Short mmCIF file of C-alpha atoms and ligand atoms in Angstrom, two decimals:
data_model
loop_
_atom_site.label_atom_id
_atom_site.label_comp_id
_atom_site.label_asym_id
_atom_site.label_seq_id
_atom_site.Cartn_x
_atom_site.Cartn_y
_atom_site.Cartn_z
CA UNK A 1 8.77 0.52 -7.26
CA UNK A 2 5.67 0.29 -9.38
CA UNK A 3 2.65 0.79 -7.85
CA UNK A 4 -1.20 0.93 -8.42
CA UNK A 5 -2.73 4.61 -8.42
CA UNK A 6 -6.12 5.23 -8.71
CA UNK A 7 -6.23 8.50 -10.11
CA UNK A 8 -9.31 11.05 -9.29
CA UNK A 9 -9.46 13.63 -11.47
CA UNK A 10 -12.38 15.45 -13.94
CA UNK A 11 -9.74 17.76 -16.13
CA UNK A 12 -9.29 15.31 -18.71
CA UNK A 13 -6.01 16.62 -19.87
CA UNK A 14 -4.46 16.29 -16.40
CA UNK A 15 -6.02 13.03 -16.37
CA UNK A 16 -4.24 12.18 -19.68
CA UNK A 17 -0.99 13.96 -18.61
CA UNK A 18 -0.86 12.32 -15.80
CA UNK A 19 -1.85 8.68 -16.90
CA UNK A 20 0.75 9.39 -19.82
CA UNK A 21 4.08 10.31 -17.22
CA UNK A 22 2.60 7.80 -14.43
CA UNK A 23 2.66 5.11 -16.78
CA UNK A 24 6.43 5.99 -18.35
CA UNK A 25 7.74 5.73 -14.61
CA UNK A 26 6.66 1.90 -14.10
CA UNK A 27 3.42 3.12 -12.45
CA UNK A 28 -0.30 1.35 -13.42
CA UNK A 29 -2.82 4.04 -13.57
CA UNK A 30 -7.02 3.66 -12.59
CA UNK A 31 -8.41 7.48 -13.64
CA UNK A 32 -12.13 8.34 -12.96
CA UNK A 33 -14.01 11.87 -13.03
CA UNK A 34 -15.22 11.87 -9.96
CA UNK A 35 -15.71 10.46 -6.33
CA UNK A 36 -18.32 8.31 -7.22
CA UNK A 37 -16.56 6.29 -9.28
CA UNK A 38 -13.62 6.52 -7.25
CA UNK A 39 -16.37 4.27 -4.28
CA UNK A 40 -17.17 1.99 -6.89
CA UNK A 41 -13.74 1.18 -8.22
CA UNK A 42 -12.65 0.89 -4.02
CA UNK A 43 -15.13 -1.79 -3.61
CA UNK A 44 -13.43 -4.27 -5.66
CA UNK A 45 -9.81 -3.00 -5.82
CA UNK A 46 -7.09 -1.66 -3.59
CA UNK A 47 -4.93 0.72 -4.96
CA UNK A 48 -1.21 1.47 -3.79
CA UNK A 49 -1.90 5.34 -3.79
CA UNK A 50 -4.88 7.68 -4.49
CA UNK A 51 -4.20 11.11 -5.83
CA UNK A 52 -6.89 12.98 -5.95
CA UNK A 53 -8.13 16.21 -7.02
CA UNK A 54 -9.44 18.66 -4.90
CA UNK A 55 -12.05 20.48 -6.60
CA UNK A 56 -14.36 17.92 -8.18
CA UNK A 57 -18.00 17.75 -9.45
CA UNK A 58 -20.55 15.99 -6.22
CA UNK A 59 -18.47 14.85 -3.94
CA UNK A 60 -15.28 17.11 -3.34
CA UNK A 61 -11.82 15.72 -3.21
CA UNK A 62 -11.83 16.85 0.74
CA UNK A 63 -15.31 14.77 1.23
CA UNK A 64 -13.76 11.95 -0.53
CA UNK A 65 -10.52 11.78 1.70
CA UNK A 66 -12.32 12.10 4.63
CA UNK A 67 -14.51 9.20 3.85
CA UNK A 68 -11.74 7.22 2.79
CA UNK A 69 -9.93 7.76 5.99
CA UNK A 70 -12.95 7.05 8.14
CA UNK A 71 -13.17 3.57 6.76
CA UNK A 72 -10.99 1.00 7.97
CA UNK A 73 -9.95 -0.78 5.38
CA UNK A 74 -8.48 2.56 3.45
CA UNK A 75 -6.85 4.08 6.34
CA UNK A 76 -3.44 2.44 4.84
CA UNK A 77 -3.57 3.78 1.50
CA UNK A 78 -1.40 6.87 0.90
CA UNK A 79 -3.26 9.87 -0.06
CA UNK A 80 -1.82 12.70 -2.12
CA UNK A 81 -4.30 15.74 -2.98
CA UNK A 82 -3.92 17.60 -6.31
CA UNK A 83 -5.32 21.45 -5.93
CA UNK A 84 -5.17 24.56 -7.81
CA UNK A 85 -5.29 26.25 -4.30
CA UNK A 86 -2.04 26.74 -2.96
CA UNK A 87 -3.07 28.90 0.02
CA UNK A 88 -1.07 28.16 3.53
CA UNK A 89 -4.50 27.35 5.12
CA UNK A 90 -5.81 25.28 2.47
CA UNK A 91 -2.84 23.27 2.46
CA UNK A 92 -3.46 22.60 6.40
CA UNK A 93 -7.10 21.75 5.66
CA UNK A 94 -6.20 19.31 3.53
CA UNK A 95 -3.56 17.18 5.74
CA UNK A 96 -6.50 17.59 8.16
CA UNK A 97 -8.60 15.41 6.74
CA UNK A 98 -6.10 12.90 7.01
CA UNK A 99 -3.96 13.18 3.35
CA UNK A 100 -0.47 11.95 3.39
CA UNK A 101 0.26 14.78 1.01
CA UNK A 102 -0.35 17.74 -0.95
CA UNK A 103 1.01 18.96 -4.53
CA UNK A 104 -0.33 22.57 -6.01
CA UNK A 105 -1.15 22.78 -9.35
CA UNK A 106 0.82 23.38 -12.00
CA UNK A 107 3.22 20.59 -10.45
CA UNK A 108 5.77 18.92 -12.76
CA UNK A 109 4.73 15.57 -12.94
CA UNK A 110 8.76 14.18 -11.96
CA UNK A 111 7.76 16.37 -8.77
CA UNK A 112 4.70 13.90 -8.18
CA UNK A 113 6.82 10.93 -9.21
CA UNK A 114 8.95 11.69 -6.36
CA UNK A 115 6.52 12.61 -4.03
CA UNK A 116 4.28 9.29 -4.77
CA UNK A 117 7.67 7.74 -4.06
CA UNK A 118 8.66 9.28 -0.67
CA UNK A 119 4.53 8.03 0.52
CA UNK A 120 5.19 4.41 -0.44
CA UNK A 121 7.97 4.57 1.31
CA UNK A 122 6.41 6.24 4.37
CA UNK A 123 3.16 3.92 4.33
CA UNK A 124 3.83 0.79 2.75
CA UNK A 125 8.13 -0.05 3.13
CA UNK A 126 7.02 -3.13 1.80
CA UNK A 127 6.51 -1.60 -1.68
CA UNK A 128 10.28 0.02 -1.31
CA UNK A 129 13.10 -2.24 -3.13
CA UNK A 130 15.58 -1.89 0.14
CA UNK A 131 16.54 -5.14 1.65
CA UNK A 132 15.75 -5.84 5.58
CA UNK A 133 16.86 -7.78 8.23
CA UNK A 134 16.05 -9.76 11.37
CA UNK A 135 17.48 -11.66 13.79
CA UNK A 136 19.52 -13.39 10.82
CA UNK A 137 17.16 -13.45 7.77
CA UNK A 138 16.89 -11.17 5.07
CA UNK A 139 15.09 -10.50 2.20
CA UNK A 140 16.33 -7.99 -0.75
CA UNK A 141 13.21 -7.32 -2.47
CA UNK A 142 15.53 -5.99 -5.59
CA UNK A 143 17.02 -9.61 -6.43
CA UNK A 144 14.30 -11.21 -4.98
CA UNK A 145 16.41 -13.25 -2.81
CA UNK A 146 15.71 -14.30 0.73
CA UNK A 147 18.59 -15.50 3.14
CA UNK A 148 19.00 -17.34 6.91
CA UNK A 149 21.67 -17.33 8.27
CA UNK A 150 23.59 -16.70 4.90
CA UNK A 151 21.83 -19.83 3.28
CA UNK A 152 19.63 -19.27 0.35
CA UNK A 153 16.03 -20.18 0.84
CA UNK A 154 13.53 -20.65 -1.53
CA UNK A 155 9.99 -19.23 -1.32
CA UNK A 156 7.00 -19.27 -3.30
CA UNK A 157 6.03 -15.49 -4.75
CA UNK A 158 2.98 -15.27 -2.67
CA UNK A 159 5.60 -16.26 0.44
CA UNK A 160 7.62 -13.53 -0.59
CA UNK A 161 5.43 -10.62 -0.45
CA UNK A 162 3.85 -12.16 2.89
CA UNK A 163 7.50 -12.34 4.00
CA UNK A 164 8.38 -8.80 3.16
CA UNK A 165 5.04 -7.38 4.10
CA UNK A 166 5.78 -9.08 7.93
CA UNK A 167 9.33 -8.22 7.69
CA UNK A 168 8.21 -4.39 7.15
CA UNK A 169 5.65 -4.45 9.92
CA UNK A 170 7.44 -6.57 12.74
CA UNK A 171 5.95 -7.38 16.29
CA UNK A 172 2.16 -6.12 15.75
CA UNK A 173 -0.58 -8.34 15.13
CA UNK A 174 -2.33 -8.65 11.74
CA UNK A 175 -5.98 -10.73 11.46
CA UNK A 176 -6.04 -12.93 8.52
CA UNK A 177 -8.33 -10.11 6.56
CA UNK A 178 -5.85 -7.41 7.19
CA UNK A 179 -3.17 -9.52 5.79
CA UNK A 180 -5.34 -9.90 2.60
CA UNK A 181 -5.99 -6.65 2.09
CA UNK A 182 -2.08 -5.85 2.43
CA UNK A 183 -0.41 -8.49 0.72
CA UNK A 184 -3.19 -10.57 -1.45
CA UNK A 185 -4.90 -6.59 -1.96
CA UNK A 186 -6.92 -6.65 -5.66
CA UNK A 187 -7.76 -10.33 -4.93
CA UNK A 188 -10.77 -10.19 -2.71
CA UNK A 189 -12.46 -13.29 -3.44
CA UNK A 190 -9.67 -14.92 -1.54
CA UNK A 191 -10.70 -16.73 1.06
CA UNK A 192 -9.19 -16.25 4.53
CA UNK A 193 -8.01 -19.63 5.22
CA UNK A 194 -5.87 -19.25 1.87
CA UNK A 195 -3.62 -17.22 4.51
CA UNK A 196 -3.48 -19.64 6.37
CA UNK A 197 -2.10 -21.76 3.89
CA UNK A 198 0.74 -19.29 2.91
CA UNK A 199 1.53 -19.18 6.26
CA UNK A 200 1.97 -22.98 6.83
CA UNK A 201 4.11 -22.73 3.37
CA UNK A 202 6.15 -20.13 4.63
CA UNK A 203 6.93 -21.66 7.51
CA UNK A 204 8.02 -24.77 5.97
CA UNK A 205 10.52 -22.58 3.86
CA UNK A 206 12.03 -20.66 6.63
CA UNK A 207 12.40 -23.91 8.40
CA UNK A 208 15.77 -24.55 6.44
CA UNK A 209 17.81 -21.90 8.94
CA UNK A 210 15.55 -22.21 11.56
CA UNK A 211 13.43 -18.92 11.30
CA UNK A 212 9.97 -20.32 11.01
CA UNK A 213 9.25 -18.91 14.76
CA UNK A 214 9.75 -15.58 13.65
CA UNK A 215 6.28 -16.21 12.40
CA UNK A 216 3.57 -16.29 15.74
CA UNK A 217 0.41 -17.82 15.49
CA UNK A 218 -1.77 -15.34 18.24
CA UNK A 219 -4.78 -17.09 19.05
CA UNK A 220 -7.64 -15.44 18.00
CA UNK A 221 -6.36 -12.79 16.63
CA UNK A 222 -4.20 -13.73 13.77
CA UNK A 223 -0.22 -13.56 13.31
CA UNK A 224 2.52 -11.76 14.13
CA UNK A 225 6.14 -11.83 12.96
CA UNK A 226 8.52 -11.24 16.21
CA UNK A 227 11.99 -11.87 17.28
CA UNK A 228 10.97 -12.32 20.41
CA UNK A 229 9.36 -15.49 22.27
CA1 CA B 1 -10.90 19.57 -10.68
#
């Protein structure tokens, strides 16, 4: 499960450590200083997870997180805080402001491995490897295979992760800019009809065993993948 982490953090040899043990467990890591340049580097990319320091020079890490979690478009993106401060009311302050979770330092960094894990696999399933299931179709994101009705069906990449990321998040409705920000996500200068384009694709492909109504067209609103009619 490799994932994108925008790290925010001004020690650089945290910063360093971190980047260093990150990157030797699959991850891709974004440090900056500060939550400035966190804003800026938000703008144009969207990052799997955010860890991010508490205690940093302008904005604090707190500030930052509640910003972040005020805004719309980051409200998916896991949180995990990094803090010296490992006090019992501190640690409630900080899940306050809306962080998925909270590591004191010093913190081994297979501890934060493990903990960036168990987020992704709270907030975004469809970054977890495990296969799922409905109504006949599945999809094992570990061989990249997707099934219906035990025959093999063949999907385009961007297909697959629109697949899985519908799959993950059944019978809720998702405009065409959500779905860009959750399964296109660095690539903003996609243009929202290019969803609707996948869509038609991945239709076609589920077609073959008869699962392209799993995939609802709601009318002003965008799509929605359901079972049910
Ligand atoms: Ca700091």
């Amino acid at each position: 499960m490799a994932a994108n982490i925008l790290l925010v953090e001004d020690e650089p040899g945290i910063q360093e450590l971190l980047k260093l043990n990150l990157g030797q467990a699959g991850h891709q890591v974004t440090a900056t200083d500060d939550a400035e340049g966190a804003l800026q580097y938000l703008k144009t990319t969207m990052p799997d997870v955010i860890l991010l320091d508490w205690m940093l020079p302008g904005m604090s890490g707190i500030d930052l997180c509640r910003r972040l979690r005020a805004d719309k478009r980051y409200q998916p993106v896991p949180i995990i805080m990094l803090t010296a401060r490992g006090e019992e009311r501190d640690r409630v302050a900080g899940l306050d402001t809306g962080a998925d979770d909270y590591i004191t330092k010093p913190f081994s960094p297979r501890e934060l491995v493990s903990r960036i894990r168990a987020v992704l696999r709270r907030r975004a399933p469809q970054m977890t490897e495990e296969p799922t299931e409905m109504a006949g179709l599945k999809l094992d994101p570990g061989s990249h295979r997707v099934t219906g009705n035990g025959k093999s069906l063949d999907l385009g990449p961007t297909e697959f992760r629109l697949l899985h990321f519908f799959m993950t998040h059944p019978e809720r409705v998702y405009s065409r800019s959500q779905l860009l920000d959750q399964v296109w996500g660095d690539d903003v200068f996609v243009e929202e009809r290019t969803v609707d384009v996948h869509i038609r694709r991945l239709r076609l492909a589920l077609e073959a065993s008869g699962h392209d109504g799993l995939v609802q067209t709601v009318r002003g609103a965008g799509y929605r993948f359901s079972a049910q009619q």
